[in-house]
Amino acid sequence: MKDLIEPFLYPHNLFLWGLVFAAVRYRKKGLWLLLLWFYAFGNGYLGNQVRDWYYNNISATAVAPDFQGNYVVLGCGGSENNLPDCAKSRLEQLSEVLAERPAATTVHITTLYCQPYLDYLQKQLKQQVELDCFHGGATTYHEFYQLNNRLDKSVPYIFVSSDYHAFRVKRLAEQYQLNATVLSAPSSTFKPVNCGTACYLTVNLSNFDLFAKLTAEISSYYVYAITKGWVSWYKETQLQNSEQKIATP
C-alpha cells in the first residue's frame, strides 16, 4: 500500500494532478497541451518503452560469444589524477566482456589523460591486451575523425560508451563505414523505472532526464550531420598529450 500511495505525494505528481484539475475545470487548450506534454515525457511506462526500444535498436548490453575483433573506449573526461564515474562505468563494462574472452585483443582509448584510464583498466584485466591510448579531441566528432585514420576497417569493433551517447556513436560508426557495434555502459538515467500499478498515473523525474539527454544527443548529431559539409571544426584538434601503447602482461 505504501508503494501505491507514496508516489502521489511527491511534488511532481501533486503538480500533475493539479494540472488535471485545472484542465478539467477551465477547459483551456493550453492547459490540456501542457498536461499531455508533462505526462507523456514523465510517465514511467512510456519512458520504459523508450528505454527498451533504445537498447534493442541503438545499442547492445552484451557481446556475441563468437565476436573476434578489437575494442574502442571513448573518453569521458577526467584529469591527470582523477577518473570520472562515467569513465569507470565504461572501463568496467569492457573488463566484464574481456573476462569472458581469453584471446589477445587490442583496446583503443581516446582521452586527453591516458594514465588514469590505463591504470584503472589494467587492475581489472586478467589476460594479455594491447592498449592504445591517445587524445582524439574534445568531442565525439573529433574522436571519430581521428579514429577513421587509425582503425583497420577490415576488423570488427565494439565501441564502449555511455548509454546516453549510443545514438551518436552508432550513427558516426555508420558514417565512417566501420564494422561496429555499440556496447552501452549503464547509467542511472537509463535504468528502467520500477513503479508498479502507479506507473500509469504518475510521472517520474528520471524520465524527464531521459528525454532531455536523448533530445540533446539526437539534436547534436543532426546539427553535425547537416553542417559537416561546409564546416571543419571537428577536423581541427590540438593533440595535447602523447599517445601511449602498451601490452599488458
CSV table of C-alpha atoms in Angstrom, one decimal:
chain,number,residue,atom,x,y,z
A,1,MET,CA,0.0,0.0,0.0
A,2,LYS,CA,2.9,2.3,0.8
A,3,ASP,CA,4.4,1.9,-2.7
A,4,LEU,CA,1.0,2.7,-4.2
A,5,ILE,CA,0.2,5.8,-2.2
A,6,GLU,CA,3.6,7.4,-1.6
A,7,PRO,CA,4.3,8.4,-5.3
A,8,PHE,CA,1.2,10.6,-5.4
A,9,LEU,CA,2.6,12.7,-2.5
A,10,TYR,CA,5.7,13.7,-4.5
A,11,PRO,CA,5.7,17.4,-5.7
A,12,HIS,CA,5.9,16.5,-9.3
A,13,ASN,CA,2.8,14.2,-9.0
A,14,LEU,CA,0.9,16.8,-7.0
A,15,PHE,CA,1.7,19.1,-9.9
A,16,LEU,CA,0.5,16.5,-12.4
A,17,TRP,CA,-2.9,16.1,-10.6
A,18,GLY,CA,-3.1,19.9,-10.1
A,19,LEU,CA,-2.8,20.2,-13.9
A,20,VAL,CA,-5.5,17.5,-14.4
A,21,PHE,CA,-7.9,19.5,-12.1
A,22,ALA,CA,-7.0,22.8,-13.9
A,23,ALA,CA,-7.5,21.4,-17.3
A,24,VAL,CA,-10.9,19.9,-16.4
A,25,ARG,CA,-12.0,23.0,-14.5
A,26,TYR,CA,-11.0,25.6,-17.0
A,27,ARG,CA,-11.1,23.6,-20.3
A,28,LYS,CA,-8.3,25.6,-22.0
A,29,LYS,CA,-6.4,24.1,-24.9
A,30,GLY,CA,-3.1,25.3,-23.5
A,31,LEU,CA,-3.7,23.5,-20.2
A,32,TRP,CA,-4.5,20.3,-22.0
A,33,LEU,CA,-1.4,20.5,-24.1
A,34,LEU,CA,0.7,21.2,-21.0
A,35,LEU,CA,-0.8,18.3,-19.3
A,36,LEU,CA,-0.2,16.0,-22.2
A,37,TRP,CA,3.4,17.1,-22.5
A,38,PHE,CA,4.1,16.7,-18.8
A,39,TYR,CA,2.5,13.3,-18.6
A,40,ALA,CA,4.0,11.9,-21.8
A,41,PHE,CA,7.6,12.9,-21.0
A,42,GLY,CA,7.4,11.9,-17.4
A,43,ASN,CA,5.3,8.8,-17.3
A,44,GLY,CA,7.2,5.7,-16.2
A,45,TYR,CA,5.5,3.2,-18.6
A,46,LEU,CA,6.2,5.4,-21.7
A,47,GLY,CA,9.8,6.0,-20.5
A,48,ASN,CA,10.4,2.3,-20.1
A,49,GLN,CA,9.1,1.6,-23.6
A,50,VAL,CA,11.6,4.2,-25.0
A,51,ARG,CA,14.4,2.6,-23.0
A,52,ASP,CA,13.5,-0.8,-24.3
A,53,TRP,CA,13.4,0.4,-27.9
A,54,TYR,CA,16.7,2.2,-27.5
A,55,TYR,CA,18.5,-0.9,-26.2
A,56,ASN,CA,17.1,-3.1,-28.9
A,57,ASN,CA,17.7,-0.8,-31.8
A,58,ILE,CA,20.6,1.6,-31.0
A,59,SER,CA,22.9,-0.2,-28.6
A,60,ALA,CA,23.7,-3.6,-27.0
A,61,THR,CA,24.3,-4.7,-23.5
A,62,ALA,CA,26.1,-7.9,-24.4
A,63,VAL,CA,28.7,-9.1,-26.9
A,64,ALA,CA,28.2,-12.1,-29.2
A,65,PRO,CA,30.1,-15.1,-27.9
A,66,ASP,CA,31.8,-15.6,-31.3
A,67,PHE,CA,33.0,-12.0,-31.6
A,68,GLN,CA,36.6,-11.7,-32.7
A,69,GLY,CA,37.7,-8.1,-33.1
A,70,ASN,CA,39.0,-5.1,-31.2
A,71,TYR,CA,37.5,-2.6,-28.8
A,72,VAL,CA,37.3,1.2,-28.6
A,73,VAL,CA,36.6,3.0,-25.4
A,74,LEU,CA,35.6,6.6,-26.0
A,75,GLY,CA,36.9,9.1,-23.5
A,76,CYS,CA,34.7,10.7,-20.8
A,77,GLY,CA,36.8,13.5,-19.4
A,78,GLY,CA,38.9,13.4,-16.2
A,79,SER,CA,42.2,14.8,-15.1
A,80,GLU,CA,45.8,13.7,-14.6
A,81,ASN,CA,44.8,12.2,-11.3
A,82,ASN,CA,41.1,11.5,-11.3
A,83,LEU,CA,38.8,9.3,-13.3
A,84,PRO,CA,35.1,10.3,-13.6
A,85,ASP,CA,32.3,7.9,-12.8
A,86,CYS,CA,31.2,7.7,-16.5
A,87,ALA,CA,34.8,6.6,-17.5
A,88,LYS,CA,34.8,4.0,-14.7
A,89,SER,CA,31.5,2.6,-15.9
A,90,ARG,CA,32.8,2.2,-19.5
A,91,LEU,CA,36.0,0.5,-18.4
A,92,GLU,CA,34.2,-1.8,-16.0
A,93,GLN,CA,31.8,-2.8,-18.8
A,94,LEU,CA,34.7,-3.5,-21.1
A,95,SER,CA,36.6,-5.6,-18.4
A,96,GLU,CA,33.5,-7.7,-17.9
A,97,VAL,CA,33.4,-8.5,-21.6
A,98,LEU,CA,37.1,-9.2,-21.9
A,99,ALA,CA,37.0,-11.5,-18.8
A,100,GLU,CA,34.9,-13.9,-20.9
A,101,ARG,CA,37.3,-13.9,-23.8
A,102,PRO,CA,40.8,-15.1,-23.1
A,103,ALA,CA,42.2,-14.4,-26.6
A,104,ALA,CA,44.5,-11.4,-27.0
A,105,THR,CA,43.0,-8.3,-28.4
A,106,THR,CA,43.6,-4.6,-28.8
A,107,VAL,CA,41.8,-1.8,-26.9
A,108,HIS,CA,41.8,1.7,-28.3
A,109,ILE,CA,41.1,4.5,-25.8
A,110,THR,CA,40.5,8.1,-26.8
A,111,THR,CA,41.2,10.6,-23.9
A,112,LEU,CA,43.4,13.5,-23.1
A,113,TYR,CA,44.7,12.0,-19.9
A,114,CYS,CA,45.6,8.4,-20.6
A,115,GLN,CA,47.3,7.2,-17.4
A,116,PRO,CA,44.2,7.1,-15.1
A,117,TYR,CA,42.3,5.1,-17.8
A,118,LEU,CA,45.2,2.7,-18.3
A,119,ASP,CA,45.8,2.2,-14.5
A,120,TYR,CA,42.1,1.6,-13.8
A,121,LEU,CA,41.7,-0.9,-16.6
A,122,GLN,CA,44.9,-2.8,-16.0
A,123,LYS,CA,43.9,-3.6,-12.4
A,124,GLN,CA,40.9,-5.5,-13.8
A,125,LEU,CA,42.5,-7.3,-16.7
A,126,LYS,CA,43.5,-11.0,-16.4
A,127,GLN,CA,44.6,-11.6,-20.0
A,128,GLN,CA,47.0,-10.1,-22.5
A,129,VAL,CA,45.6,-6.9,-24.1
A,130,GLU,CA,47.4,-4.3,-26.2
A,131,LEU,CA,46.3,-0.9,-25.0
A,132,ASP,CA,46.4,2.0,-27.5
A,133,CYS,CA,45.6,5.3,-25.8
A,134,PHE,CA,45.6,8.7,-27.5
A,135,HIS,CA,43.9,12.1,-27.4
A,136,GLY,CA,41.3,12.0,-30.1
A,137,GLY,CA,39.9,15.5,-29.5
A,138,ALA,CA,37.4,17.5,-27.5
A,139,THR,CA,34.2,15.8,-28.8
A,140,THR,CA,32.9,12.5,-30.1
A,141,TYR,CA,33.1,14.0,-33.6
A,142,HIS,CA,36.8,14.8,-33.2
A,143,GLU,CA,37.4,11.3,-31.9
A,144,PHE,CA,35.8,9.6,-34.8
A,145,TYR,CA,37.7,11.8,-37.3
A,146,GLN,CA,40.9,10.7,-35.7
A,147,LEU,CA,39.8,7.0,-35.4
A,148,ASN,CA,38.9,6.9,-39.1
A,149,ASN,CA,42.6,7.2,-40.0
A,150,ARG,CA,43.7,4.9,-37.2
A,151,LEU,CA,41.5,1.9,-37.3
A,152,ASP,CA,41.6,-1.1,-39.7
A,153,LYS,CA,38.2,-1.1,-41.3
A,154,SER,CA,38.5,-4.8,-42.1
A,155,VAL,CA,38.4,-5.6,-38.4
A,156,PRO,CA,35.1,-5.6,-36.4
A,157,TYR,CA,34.9,-3.3,-33.4
A,158,ILE,CA,33.0,-2.9,-30.2
A,159,PHE,CA,32.6,0.7,-29.2
A,160,VAL,CA,32.1,1.2,-25.5
A,161,SER,CA,30.3,4.4,-24.5
A,162,SER,CA,27.7,5.5,-22.0
A,163,ASP,CA,24.1,4.5,-22.9
A,164,TYR,CA,23.0,8.1,-23.5
A,165,HIS,CA,25.8,8.5,-26.1
A,166,ALA,CA,25.0,5.4,-28.0
A,167,PHE,CA,22.8,7.0,-30.7
A,168,ARG,CA,25.6,9.4,-31.7
A,169,VAL,CA,28.3,6.7,-31.7
A,170,LYS,CA,26.2,4.3,-33.8
A,171,ARG,CA,25.5,7.0,-36.4
A,172,LEU,CA,29.1,8.1,-36.6
A,173,ALA,CA,30.3,4.5,-37.0
A,174,GLU,CA,27.9,4.1,-39.9
A,175,GLN,CA,29.1,7.3,-41.5
A,176,TYR,CA,32.7,6.2,-41.3
A,177,GLN,CA,31.8,2.7,-42.6
A,178,LEU,CA,33.1,0.9,-39.6
A,179,ASN,CA,32.0,-2.6,-38.8
A,180,ALA,CA,31.0,-1.6,-35.3
A,181,THR,CA,28.6,-2.5,-32.5
A,182,VAL,CA,27.9,0.0,-29.7
A,183,LEU,CA,28.1,-1.5,-26.2
A,184,SER,CA,26.3,0.6,-23.6
A,185,ALA,CA,27.8,1.3,-20.2
A,186,PRO,CA,24.8,1.7,-17.9
A,187,SER,CA,23.8,5.0,-16.2
A,188,SER,CA,21.1,5.8,-13.7
A,189,THR,CA,19.2,7.8,-16.3
A,190,PHE,CA,18.5,4.7,-18.5
A,191,LYS,CA,17.7,2.4,-15.6
A,192,PRO,CA,14.1,1.2,-16.0
A,193,VAL,CA,11.6,2.8,-13.6
A,194,ASN,CA,10.1,0.3,-11.2
A,195,CYS,CA,6.7,1.9,-10.4
A,196,GLY,CA,4.2,-0.9,-10.4
A,197,THR,CA,0.5,-0.1,-10.6
A,198,ALA,CA,1.1,3.6,-10.0
A,199,CYS,CA,3.3,3.7,-13.2
A,200,TYR,CA,0.3,4.7,-15.3
A,201,LEU,CA,-1.0,7.5,-13.0
A,202,THR,CA,2.2,9.3,-12.0
A,203,VAL,CA,5.3,10.9,-13.5
A,204,ASN,CA,9.0,10.2,-12.6
A,205,LEU,CA,11.7,12.9,-12.7
A,206,SER,CA,14.2,10.4,-14.1
A,207,ASN,CA,12.1,10.2,-17.3
A,208,PHE,CA,12.5,14.0,-17.8
A,209,ASP,CA,16.2,13.5,-17.5
A,210,LEU,CA,16.0,10.6,-20.0
A,211,PHE,CA,14.2,12.6,-22.7
A,212,ALA,CA,16.4,15.7,-22.1
A,213,LYS,CA,19.5,13.6,-22.7
A,214,LEU,CA,18.0,11.9,-25.8
A,215,THR,CA,16.9,15.2,-27.2
A,216,ALA,CA,20.3,16.7,-26.7
A,217,GLU,CA,22.0,13.7,-28.2
A,218,ILE,CA,19.9,13.4,-31.3
A,219,SER,CA,19.9,17.2,-31.9
A,220,SER,CA,23.7,17.3,-31.5
A,221,TYR,CA,24.2,14.6,-34.1
A,222,TYR,CA,21.8,16.0,-36.7
A,223,VAL,CA,23.2,19.5,-36.4
A,224,TYR,CA,26.6,18.0,-37.1
A,225,ALA,CA,25.2,15.8,-40.0
A,226,ILE,CA,23.6,18.8,-41.7
A,227,THR,CA,26.6,21.2,-41.3
A,228,LYS,CA,29.6,18.9,-41.7
A,229,GLY,CA,29.7,19.5,-45.4
A,230,TRP,CA,30.7,23.2,-45.0
A,231,VAL,CA,32.4,23.3,-41.6
A,232,SER,CA,35.6,21.7,-40.5
A,233,TRP,CA,35.8,22.3,-36.7
A,234,TYR,CA,35.6,18.5,-36.0
A,235,LYS,CA,38.8,18.0,-38.0
A,236,GLU,CA,40.7,20.6,-36.1
A,237,THR,CA,42.2,19.3,-32.8
A,238,GLN,CA,45.3,20.0,-30.8
A,239,LEU,CA,46.8,16.8,-29.6
A,240,GLN,CA,47.7,17.8,-26.1
A,241,ASN,CA,49.4,14.6,-24.9
A,242,SER,CA,51.5,11.9,-26.4
A,243,GLU,CA,49.9,8.6,-27.3
A,244,GLN,CA,50.7,5.6,-25.2
A,245,LYS,CA,50.8,2.0,-26.5
A,246,ILE,CA,51.5,-0.8,-24.0
A,247,ALA,CA,50.8,-4.5,-23.8
A,248,THR,CA,49.6,-6.0,-20.5
A,249,PRO,CA,51.5,-9.0,-19.1
